[in-house]
Amino acid sequence: MADSLTHEQLVAWLAAFRDSVHEHRDHLTELDAAIGDADHGTNLTRGMDAVMAVVAADDAPDTAAGLLKAVGMKLVSTVGGASGPLYGTFFLRAAGAAGDASTLDAGAVLGMLRAGVEGLAARGKAELGDKTMVDALAPAVEALADAVANGADLATGLRAAAEAAATGREATTGLEARKGRASYLGERSKGHTDPGAASATMLVEALADAVG
Amino acid sequence: MKKLINDPADVLAESLRGVAAAHPGLRVDHANRIVYRAQAKADGKVALISGGGAGHEPLHGGFVGPGMLDAACAGEVFTSPTPDQMAEATTTVDRGAGVLHIVKNYTGDVMNFEMAGELAAADGGVEVRTVVTRDDVAVEDSTYTAGRRGVGVTVLLEKIVGAAAEEGQDLDAVASLAQRVSDGGRSMGIALTSCTVPSAGRPTFDLPDDEIEVGVGIHGEPGRHREPLTGASQIARQLVDPVLADHDFTAGPTIALLNGMGGTPLIELYLMYGEVTSLLESAGVEVARCLVGNYITSLDMAGASLTLLAADEEVLRLWDAPVSTPGLRWGA
């Protein structure tokens, strides 16, 4: 059973997220068109393509922290919009928590994700229930924390995290947006899934796939 | 989608190439997607930068030049530019007197400019102040939401504050004037059609031929509600009433902007302006200066927005000061 995140799996996570963003690009953009400005899919695709170029480079950092930091900086400088600083801050904070290790055990993965999500929530000034990425990511972190506390291995914990993220994403459909462009719609934002929660769920699912 | 483009992914880069070719008074940094004045402002004067997603032309690159902005950062269509771009622009235009960031209140713009300010302060030691415009009365405002969108008042602010910086007012004075202008402006918009973002390839929202979107933003994001399409005189009320209900414009002179969203011809904008002025006159609002035309657009969206700005003698003097940019030019 997988009980730690190796460097290869870290790279596989990013590649899986990139592939998922590509595959669901139009879907993300459609979700965004319903309540935002119709560019979430294209912006993330551009950012993750740039990220994979950095990851594949000969001089790519070989520590988890180094790689995550490079990913965060690249997202900040290529994505733009709100998702650039949000995803960028997630990876920069995750890098800060990852330390010098090249392989992260379950507790370290939890610490990394928690730091990333807390940073992202602070940057966006978003709380649970605002109909944002946080609605998928915060439950994912809590599910992983529960699994780790109960002695589950990392793969099992991440699978639970992915399921919690998907549940959180689905719950955004009925919420009224309080942050981002969707908030300008007020009541009319109800009935639409939040595009940020959708892509954030893909991020967690990609990690579960890479480890499992 | 029927547009004069090549590849949707290249729209911004290729448009900036045209901007550089058309305007010798500007210098375009293509790598960083920044529009600068060809001739930098004198040392010791406060510099102004703004920026935002492309698709709102002439905003912001069209307002770079003597009397207005020192630089404008362009993001992808409807997407905020990135912090490294803005930080680069900030350190480049600083003449030792500090830089004012003019930011429209959209989550992405606010966050990216916030990170840019941190970078420029850390790397270059540049003193940065920020004004966030939030004039759209169509949006409910509360401490629990993102707050009102920044729209038309941004153009008026760039002109007025640009003149203050040009005449040598210091960063404190420029920043406090910017806040005063921002606080005194209100806007309201309507759309007749959606716009089409090139990378998306189809209209952002479906709007039946016999309906209008009331309270629309500048990204084609839907407004707050829809109403049947009526005559221009009734639509003018939909613009004027919410603006006047939100702020008292009878206390002094007012600057008015009747703005086109990109897909509405000037004949209709002037017709609308005629309707708007009648309503303002009967409400006791004295319009001292006005602009009618496409100043802050939303690609090919048909529609219009009204911005009113409470002015005083000082603001009118700065408004009348010379300006020489692709989008606004007088007295120079």
Coordinates of C-alpha atoms in Angstrom, one line a residue:
Chain A
M1 CA 0.0 0.0 0.0
A2 CA 1.2 3.5 -0.8
D3 CA 2.0 5.3 2.4
S4 CA 4.1 8.1 1.1
L5 CA 4.3 10.6 -1.8
T6 CA 7.4 10.1 -3.8
H7 CA 8.9 12.7 -6.1
E8 CA 7.7 10.6 -9.1
Q9 CA 4.2 10.6 -7.7
L10 CA 4.3 14.4 -7.1
V11 CA 5.2 14.8 -10.8
A12 CA 2.5 12.3 -11.8
W13 CA 0.0 14.4 -9.7
L14 CA 0.8 17.5 -11.7
A15 CA 0.6 15.6 -15.0
A16 CA -2.7 14.1 -14.0
F17 CA -4.1 17.5 -13.1
R18 CA -2.9 18.9 -16.3
D19 CA -4.6 16.1 -18.3
S20 CA -7.8 16.5 -16.3
V21 CA -7.8 20.2 -16.9
H22 CA -7.3 19.6 -20.7
E23 CA -10.0 17.0 -20.8
H24 CA -12.6 19.1 -18.9
R25 CA -11.5 22.5 -20.3
D26 CA -14.8 23.2 -22.0
H27 CA -16.8 21.9 -19.1
L28 CA -15.0 24.3 -16.7
T29 CA -15.5 27.2 -19.1
E30 CA -19.2 26.4 -19.4
L31 CA -19.6 26.3 -15.6
D32 CA -17.8 29.7 -15.5
A33 CA -20.0 31.1 -18.3
A34 CA -23.1 30.4 -16.3
I35 CA -22.0 32.5 -13.3
G36 CA -18.7 34.2 -14.2
D37 CA -16.8 35.2 -17.2
A38 CA -16.2 32.0 -19.2
D39 CA -12.4 31.7 -19.0
H40 CA -11.7 29.2 -16.1
G41 CA -11.0 26.3 -18.4
T42 CA -8.8 28.2 -20.8
N43 CA -6.8 30.0 -18.1
L44 CA -6.1 26.8 -16.1
T45 CA -5.1 24.9 -19.3
R46 CA -2.6 27.7 -20.1
G47 CA -1.2 27.6 -16.6
M48 CA -0.8 23.9 -16.3
D49 CA 0.8 23.6 -19.7
A50 CA 3.4 26.1 -18.6
V51 CA 3.8 24.2 -15.3
M52 CA 4.5 20.9 -17.1
A53 CA 7.2 22.6 -19.2
V54 CA 8.9 23.7 -15.9
V55 CA 8.5 20.2 -14.4
A56 CA 9.9 18.5 -17.5
A57 CA 12.9 20.8 -17.7
D58 CA 16.4 19.3 -17.1
D59 CA 16.9 21.8 -14.2
A60 CA 13.6 21.1 -12.5
P61 CA 14.0 21.2 -8.7
D62 CA 14.4 17.7 -7.1
T63 CA 12.9 18.4 -3.7
A64 CA 9.2 18.5 -3.1
A65 CA 9.4 22.0 -1.7
G66 CA 11.5 23.3 -4.7
L67 CA 9.1 21.7 -7.2
L68 CA 6.0 23.0 -5.5
K69 CA 7.4 26.5 -5.3
A70 CA 8.3 26.5 -9.0
V71 CA 4.8 25.3 -9.8
G72 CA 3.2 28.1 -7.7
M73 CA 5.4 30.8 -9.2
K74 CA 4.5 29.6 -12.7
L75 CA 0.8 29.6 -12.0
V76 CA 0.9 33.1 -10.5
S77 CA 2.7 34.4 -13.6
T78 CA 0.7 32.6 -16.3
V79 CA -2.9 32.1 -15.2
G80 CA -4.1 35.6 -14.3
G81 CA -7.6 36.2 -13.1
A82 CA -8.5 35.0 -9.7
S83 CA -7.4 31.4 -10.2
G84 CA -3.8 32.5 -10.8
P85 CA -3.1 33.9 -7.3
L86 CA -5.4 31.3 -5.7
Y87 CA -3.8 28.2 -7.2
G88 CA -0.4 29.9 -7.1
T89 CA -0.7 30.7 -3.4
F90 CA -1.9 27.1 -2.7
F91 CA 1.3 25.6 -4.2
L92 CA 3.6 28.3 -2.7
R93 CA 2.2 27.6 0.8
A94 CA 2.3 23.9 0.2
A95 CA 6.0 24.2 -0.7
G96 CA 6.6 26.1 2.5
A97 CA 5.1 23.2 4.5
A98 CA 6.9 20.4 2.5
G99 CA 10.4 21.2 3.9
D100 CA 13.5 19.5 2.6
A101 CA 12.1 16.0 2.2
S102 CA 11.9 14.4 -1.2
T103 CA 9.4 11.8 -0.1
L104 CA 6.4 12.9 2.1
D105 CA 4.7 10.6 4.5
A106 CA 0.9 10.8 5.1
G107 CA 1.3 13.3 7.9
A108 CA 3.5 15.5 5.7
V109 CA 1.1 15.3 2.8
L110 CA -1.7 16.4 5.2
G111 CA 0.4 19.3 6.4
M112 CA 1.3 20.3 2.9
L113 CA -2.4 20.3 1.7
R114 CA -3.6 22.0 4.9
A115 CA -1.1 24.8 4.5
G116 CA -1.9 25.2 0.9
V117 CA -5.7 25.4 1.5
E118 CA -5.3 27.8 4.4
G119 CA -3.2 30.1 2.2
L120 CA -5.6 30.0 -0.6
A121 CA -8.6 30.7 1.7
A122 CA -6.7 33.6 3.2
R123 CA -5.7 35.1 -0.2
G124 CA -9.3 34.8 -1.4
K125 CA -10.8 35.8 1.9
A126 CA -13.2 32.9 1.4
E127 CA -14.9 30.7 4.0
L128 CA -16.7 27.5 3.7
G129 CA -20.1 28.1 2.2
D130 CA -19.1 31.1 0.0
K131 CA -19.4 28.9 -3.2
T132 CA -15.7 28.8 -4.0
M133 CA -12.8 26.4 -4.3
V134 CA -12.7 26.3 -0.5
D135 CA -16.0 24.3 -0.5
A136 CA -14.2 21.4 -2.2
L137 CA -10.7 21.8 -0.6
A138 CA -11.5 22.3 3.0
P139 CA -13.6 19.1 3.3
A140 CA -10.9 17.2 1.4
V141 CA -8.3 18.2 4.0
E142 CA -10.6 17.3 6.9
A143 CA -11.3 13.9 5.3
L144 CA -7.6 13.2 4.9
A145 CA -7.0 14.3 8.5
D146 CA -9.6 11.9 9.8
A147 CA -8.3 9.0 7.7
V148 CA -4.7 9.7 8.9
A149 CA -5.9 10.0 12.5
N150 CA -7.6 6.6 12.1
G151 CA -4.5 5.0 10.8
A152 CA -5.5 4.6 7.2
D153 CA -2.7 4.6 4.6
L154 CA -2.1 7.6 2.4
A155 CA -3.9 6.1 -0.7
T156 CA -7.0 5.4 1.3
G157 CA -6.9 8.8 2.9
L158 CA -6.5 10.6 -0.4
R159 CA -9.4 8.6 -1.9
A160 CA -11.6 9.8 1.0
A161 CA -10.3 13.3 0.4
A162 CA -11.3 13.1 -3.3
E163 CA -14.8 11.9 -2.4
A164 CA -15.2 14.7 0.1
A165 CA -14.0 17.2 -2.5
A166 CA -16.6 15.9 -5.0
T167 CA -19.3 16.1 -2.3
G168 CA -18.3 19.7 -1.5
R169 CA -18.3 20.6 -5.2
E170 CA -21.8 19.2 -5.6
A171 CA -23.0 21.2 -2.5
T172 CA -21.9 24.5 -4.2
T173 CA -24.7 24.1 -6.7
G174 CA -27.4 25.1 -4.2
L175 CA -25.3 27.9 -2.6
E176 CA -25.6 31.6 -3.3
A177 CA -22.1 33.0 -4.2
R178 CA -20.5 35.5 -1.9
K179 CA -17.1 35.8 -3.5
G180 CA -15.8 36.3 -7.0
R181 CA -17.8 37.4 -10.0
A182 CA -20.6 34.9 -9.3
S183 CA -21.4 37.0 -6.2
Y184 CA -22.7 39.8 -8.5
L185 CA -25.6 37.5 -9.4
G186 CA -26.9 37.1 -5.9
E187 CA -29.8 34.7 -5.9
R188 CA -29.3 33.9 -9.5
S189 CA -26.0 32.2 -8.8
K190 CA -28.0 29.3 -7.2
G191 CA -28.4 26.2 -9.3
H192 CA -25.0 26.3 -10.9
T193 CA -21.9 24.4 -9.7
D194 CA -18.9 26.6 -8.8
P195 CA -16.2 26.3 -11.5
G196 CA -13.4 26.8 -8.9
A197 CA -14.8 24.0 -6.8
A198 CA -15.0 21.8 -9.9
S199 CA -11.3 22.3 -10.8
A200 CA -10.2 22.0 -7.2
T201 CA -11.9 18.7 -7.0
M202 CA -9.9 17.6 -10.0
L203 CA -6.8 18.6 -8.3
V204 CA -7.5 16.4 -5.3
E205 CA -8.7 13.5 -7.5
A206 CA -5.5 13.8 -9.5
L207 CA -3.5 13.4 -6.3
A208 CA -5.5 10.3 -5.2
D209 CA -4.9 8.8 -8.7
A210 CA -1.2 9.5 -8.6
V211 CA -0.8 7.8 -5.2
G212 CA -3.4 5.1 -5.4
Chain B
M1 CA -18.2 33.2 -33.9
K2 CA -17.4 35.7 -36.6
K3 CA -14.4 37.8 -35.7
L4 CA -11.4 39.4 -37.3
I5 CA -8.9 37.2 -35.6
N6 CA -6.4 34.5 -36.5
D7 CA -5.9 32.0 -33.6
P8 CA -8.0 32.8 -30.5
A9 CA -4.9 32.1 -28.4
D10 CA -3.0 34.9 -30.2
V11 CA -5.6 37.7 -30.0
L12 CA -3.9 39.7 -27.2
A13 CA -0.4 39.5 -28.6
E14 CA -1.4 40.4 -32.1
S15 CA -3.6 43.2 -31.0
L16 CA -0.7 44.7 -29.0
R17 CA 1.4 44.5 -32.2
G18 CA -1.2 46.7 -33.9
V19 CA -1.3 49.1 -30.9
A20 CA 2.5 49.6 -31.2
A21 CA 2.2 50.1 -35.0
A22 CA -0.7 52.6 -34.7
H23 CA 0.6 54.8 -31.9
P24 CA 4.2 56.2 -32.0
G25 CA 3.5 57.9 -28.7
L26 CA 3.4 54.5 -27.0
R27 CA 6.0 51.9 -26.4
V28 CA 4.8 48.3 -26.0
D29 CA 6.8 45.7 -24.0
H30 CA 5.5 42.6 -25.9
A31 CA 7.2 40.1 -23.6
N32 CA 5.4 41.5 -20.5
R33 CA 2.3 42.8 -22.3
I34 CA 2.7 46.3 -20.9
V35 CA 1.9 49.6 -22.8
Y36 CA 4.1 52.5 -21.7
R37 CA 4.4 56.1 -22.8
A38 CA 7.2 56.3 -25.4
Q39 CA 8.6 59.2 -23.4
A40 CA 8.7 58.6 -19.7
K41 CA 7.3 61.2 -17.2
A42 CA 9.8 63.6 -15.6
D43 CA 11.6 62.6 -12.4
G44 CA 9.9 63.4 -9.1
K45 CA 6.4 63.0 -10.3
V46 CA 4.0 60.3 -9.2
A47 CA 3.3 57.6 -11.8
L48 CA 0.0 55.9 -12.4
I49 CA -0.6 52.4 -13.7
S50 CA -3.7 50.5 -14.3
G51 CA -4.5 47.2 -16.0
G52 CA -7.0 44.5 -16.4
G53 CA -8.2 41.9 -18.8
A54 CA -8.2 42.8 -22.5
G55 CA -11.5 43.2 -24.3
H56 CA -12.4 46.6 -22.8
E57 CA -10.5 48.8 -25.3
P58 CA -9.7 51.6 -25.3
L59 CA -9.4 50.9 -21.5
H60 CA -6.5 50.8 -20.3
G61 CA -3.8 50.9 -23.0
G62 CA -5.7 53.6 -24.9
F63 CA -5.4 55.9 -21.9
V64 CA -1.7 55.8 -21.6
G65 CA 0.0 59.1 -22.4
P66 CA 0.7 62.6 -21.0
G67 CA -2.1 63.7 -18.7
M68 CA -3.3 60.1 -17.9
L69 CA -1.6 56.8 -17.3
D70 CA 2.1 56.0 -17.3
A71 CA 1.6 52.3 -18.1
A72 CA -1.2 49.8 -18.6
C73 CA -0.9 46.0 -18.1
A74 CA -2.9 43.8 -20.3
G75 CA -4.2 40.4 -19.3
E76 CA -5.8 37.8 -21.5
V77 CA -9.3 38.7 -22.6
F78 CA -11.4 39.4 -19.5
T79 CA -8.6 37.9 -17.3
S80 CA -6.5 40.0 -14.9
P81 CA -2.9 40.5 -15.7
T82 CA -0.4 38.8 -13.5
P83 CA 1.6 40.1 -10.5
D84 CA 5.0 39.8 -12.2
Q85 CA 3.7 42.0 -15.1
M86 CA 2.4 44.6 -12.8
A87 CA 5.5 44.6 -10.6
E88 CA 7.6 45.1 -13.7
A89 CA 5.5 48.0 -14.8
T90 CA 5.6 49.5 -11.3
T91 CA 9.3 49.5 -11.0
T92 CA 9.8 50.8 -14.6
V93 CA 7.5 53.8 -14.3
D94 CA 8.5 54.9 -10.8
R95 CA 10.2 58.3 -11.0
G96 CA 11.1 58.3 -7.4
A97 CA 7.8 59.7 -6.2
G98 CA 5.8 56.5 -5.9
V99 CA 3.2 54.8 -8.0
L100 CA -0.6 54.7 -7.8
H101 CA -2.3 51.4 -8.8
I102 CA -5.7 52.0 -10.2
V103 CA -7.7 48.7 -9.7
K104 CA -11.2 47.8 -10.7
N105 CA -13.0 45.8 -8.0
Y106 CA -12.8 42.3 -9.4
T107 CA -11.5 39.5 -7.2
G108 CA -8.7 38.6 -9.7
D109 CA -7.6 42.2 -10.3
V110 CA -7.5 43.0 -6.6
M111 CA -5.5 39.8 -5.7
N112 CA -3.0 40.2 -8.5
F113 CA -2.4 43.9 -7.8
E114 CA -2.1 43.1 -4.1
M115 CA 0.7 40.5 -4.9
A116 CA 2.3 43.0 -7.3
G117 CA 2.4 45.7 -4.7
E118 CA 4.1 43.3 -2.3
L119 CA 6.6 42.3 -5.0
A120 CA 7.4 45.9 -6.1
A121 CA 7.8 47.1 -2.5
A122 CA 10.1 44.1 -1.7
D123 CA 12.2 44.1 -4.8
G124 CA 12.5 47.6 -5.9
G125 CA 11.6 49.6 -2.8
V126 CA 8.9 51.4 -4.7
E127 CA 6.2 53.1 -2.6
V128 CA 2.9 51.9 -4.0
R129 CA -0.7 53.1 -3.2
T130 CA -3.8 51.6 -4.5
V131 CA -7.3 52.9 -5.3
V132 CA -10.0 50.3 -6.0
T133 CA -13.0 51.6 -8.1
R134 CA -16.4 50.2 -7.1
D135 CA -19.0 52.3 -8.8
D136 CA -21.5 49.8 -10.2
V137 CA -24.8 50.3 -8.3
A138 CA -26.3 47.1 -9.9
V139 CA -24.3 45.1 -7.4
E140 CA -25.4 44.6 -3.9
D141 CA -22.7 45.8 -1.5
S142 CA -22.0 44.1 1.8
T143 CA -19.1 43.1 4.0
Y144 CA -19.9 39.4 3.1
T145 CA -19.6 39.8 -0.7
A146 CA -16.9 40.9 -3.1
G147 CA -18.6 44.3 -3.3
R148 CA -19.5 46.5 -6.2
R149 CA -17.7 46.2 -9.6
G150 CA -15.4 48.9 -10.8
V151 CA -16.6 50.1 -14.2
G152 CA -17.0 53.5 -15.9
V153 CA -15.7 55.7 -13.1
T154 CA -12.3 54.2 -13.7
V155 CA -11.9 56.2 -17.0
L156 CA -12.9 59.5 -15.3
L157 CA -10.5 58.7 -12.4
E158 CA -7.6 58.0 -14.7
K159 CA -8.1 61.4 -16.4
I160 CA -8.6 63.5 -13.3
V161 CA -5.9 61.8 -11.1
G162 CA -3.6 61.7 -14.1
A163 CA -3.7 65.5 -14.4
A164 CA -3.0 65.8 -10.7
A165 CA 0.1 63.6 -11.0
E166 CA 1.2 65.5 -14.1
E167 CA 1.1 68.9 -12.2
G168 CA 3.4 67.5 -9.5
Q169 CA 1.0 66.6 -6.6
D170 CA 2.7 64.2 -4.2
L171 CA 1.7 60.5 -3.6
D172 CA -0.5 61.3 -0.6
A173 CA -2.4 64.0 -2.4
V174 CA -2.8 61.9 -5.6
A175 CA -4.0 58.8 -3.6
S176 CA -6.5 60.8 -1.5
L177 CA -7.8 62.6 -4.7
A178 CA -8.2 59.1 -6.3
Q179 CA -10.2 57.9 -3.3
R180 CA -12.4 61.0 -3.4
V181 CA -13.1 60.5 -7.1
S182 CA -13.8 56.8 -6.6
D183 CA -16.2 57.5 -3.8
G184 CA -18.1 60.1 -5.8
G185 CA -18.8 58.0 -8.9
R186 CA -21.8 55.7 -9.6
S187 CA -22.6 53.6 -12.7
M188 CA -25.3 51.4 -14.1
G189 CA -25.3 49.3 -17.3
I190 CA -27.7 47.4 -19.6
A191 CA -27.0 44.9 -22.4
L192 CA -28.9 44.1 -25.5
T193 CA -26.7 41.1 -26.5
S194 CA -24.0 39.0 -25.0
C195 CA -20.4 39.3 -26.0
T196 CA -18.4 36.4 -27.4
V197 CA -15.0 35.7 -25.8
P198 CA -12.7 34.5 -28.6
S199 CA -11.3 31.5 -26.6
A200 CA -14.8 30.4 -25.7
G201 CA -16.1 30.7 -29.3
R202 CA -19.7 31.4 -28.4
P203 CA -21.8 34.0 -26.6
T204 CA -21.3 34.0 -22.8
F205 CA -25.0 34.1 -22.2
D206 CA -28.2 33.7 -24.2
L207 CA -30.4 36.7 -24.3
P208 CA -33.7 36.5 -26.3
D209 CA -34.2 39.2 -29.0
D210 CA -37.0 40.8 -27.0
E211 CA -35.2 41.0 -23.6
I212 CA -32.5 43.2 -22.1
E213 CA -30.1 42.3 -19.3
V214 CA -30.3 45.1 -16.6
G215 CA -27.3 45.7 -14.4
V216 CA -24.8 43.9 -16.6
G217 CA -21.1 44.1 -15.9
I218 CA -18.2 44.7 -18.3
H219 CA -17.4 41.0 -18.9
G220 CA -20.7 39.8 -20.2
E221 CA -21.4 38.4 -16.7
P222 CA -25.2 38.4 -16.5
G223 CA -26.8 41.2 -14.7
R224 CA -29.3 41.0 -11.8
H225 CA -32.5 40.6 -13.8
R226 CA -34.0 40.7 -17.3
E227 CA -36.8 42.8 -18.6
P228 CA -38.7 43.1 -21.9
L229 CA -37.0 45.3 -24.5
T230 CA -38.7 48.7 -24.5
G231 CA -38.0 52.1 -26.1
A232 CA -34.9 54.1 -25.4
S233 CA -36.7 56.5 -23.2
Q234 CA -37.7 53.8 -20.8
I235 CA -34.3 52.1 -20.9
A236 CA -32.7 55.5 -20.0
R237 CA -34.8 55.4 -16.8
Q238 CA -33.3 52.0 -16.0
L239 CA -29.9 53.7 -16.1
V240 CA -30.6 57.0 -14.5
D241 CA -33.0 56.0 -11.6
P242 CA -30.7 53.5 -9.8
V243 CA -27.7 55.9 -10.1
L244 CA -29.6 58.8 -8.6
A245 CA -31.2 56.6 -6.0
D246 CA -27.8 55.7 -4.7
H247 CA -26.1 59.1 -4.5
D248 CA -27.1 62.7 -4.5
F249 CA -25.8 64.5 -7.6
T250 CA -27.7 67.8 -7.1
A251 CA -25.2 69.3 -4.7
G252 CA -22.6 70.4 -7.3
P253 CA -21.5 70.0 -10.9
T254 CA -21.5 66.5 -12.4
I255 CA -19.4 64.7 -15.0
A256 CA -21.4 62.3 -17.1
L257 CA -20.2 59.3 -19.2
L258 CA -22.6 57.6 -21.5
N259 CA -20.5 54.6 -22.5
G260 CA -21.0 52.1 -25.3
M261 CA -20.3 48.4 -24.6
G262 CA -18.6 47.9 -28.0
G263 CA -21.5 46.7 -30.2
T264 CA -23.8 49.7 -30.1
P265 CA -23.4 52.4 -32.8
L266 CA -22.9 56.1 -31.9
I267 CA -26.2 57.1 -33.3
E268 CA -27.9 55.0 -30.6
L269 CA -25.5 56.2 -27.9
Y270 CA -26.2 59.9 -28.7
L271 CA -30.0 59.1 -28.8
M272 CA -29.6 57.6 -25.4
Y273 CA -27.6 60.5 -24.1
G274 CA -30.4 62.8 -25.2
E275 CA -32.8 60.8 -23.1
V276 CA -30.4 60.7 -20.2
T277 CA -29.8 64.4 -20.1
S278 CA -33.6 65.2 -20.1
L279 CA -34.0 62.9 -17.0
L280 CA -31.0 64.4 -15.3
E281 CA -32.2 67.9 -16.0
S282 CA -35.6 67.2 -14.5
A283 CA -33.9 65.6 -11.5
G284 CA -31.9 68.8 -10.9
V285 CA -28.5 67.4 -11.9
E286 CA -26.2 69.9 -13.6
V287 CA -24.0 68.1 -16.1
A288 CA -20.8 70.2 -16.4
R289 CA -18.8 67.9 -18.7
C290 CA -19.6 64.8 -20.6
L291 CA -18.2 62.0 -22.7
V292 CA -20.3 59.9 -25.1
G293 CA -18.7 56.9 -26.8
N294 CA -17.0 53.6 -26.4
Y295 CA -14.6 54.0 -23.5
I296 CA -14.9 50.9 -21.4
T297 CA -16.2 48.1 -23.6
S298 CA -17.1 44.5 -23.5
L299 CA -15.8 43.1 -26.8
D300 CA -18.8 43.0 -29.1
M301 CA -21.6 43.3 -26.5
A302 CA -24.4 45.7 -27.5
G303 CA -25.5 48.0 -24.7
A304 CA -24.6 51.0 -22.7
S305 CA -23.7 52.2 -19.3
L306 CA -24.1 55.5 -17.5
T307 CA -21.6 56.9 -15.1
L308 CA -22.1 60.0 -13.0
L309 CA -19.3 61.6 -11.0
A310 CA -19.8 64.3 -8.4
A311 CA -17.3 67.1 -9.2
D312 CA -16.2 70.4 -7.8
E313 CA -14.1 73.3 -9.2
E314 CA -10.8 71.4 -8.5
V315 CA -12.0 68.2 -10.2
L316 CA -13.3 70.2 -13.2
R317 CA -10.0 72.0 -13.5
L318 CA -8.1 68.7 -13.6
W319 CA -10.7 67.3 -16.0
D320 CA -10.0 70.2 -18.4
A321 CA -6.2 69.9 -18.2
P322 CA -4.5 68.7 -21.4
V323 CA -4.5 65.0 -22.2
S324 CA -2.9 63.2 -25.1
T325 CA -3.7 59.5 -25.3
P326 CA -5.1 57.3 -28.1
G327 CA -8.5 57.2 -26.4
L328 CA -8.8 60.7 -25.0
R329 CA -7.2 63.9 -26.3
W330 CA -7.7 67.6 -25.7
G331 CA -5.9 70.8 -25.0
A332 CA -2.5 69.2 -25.9

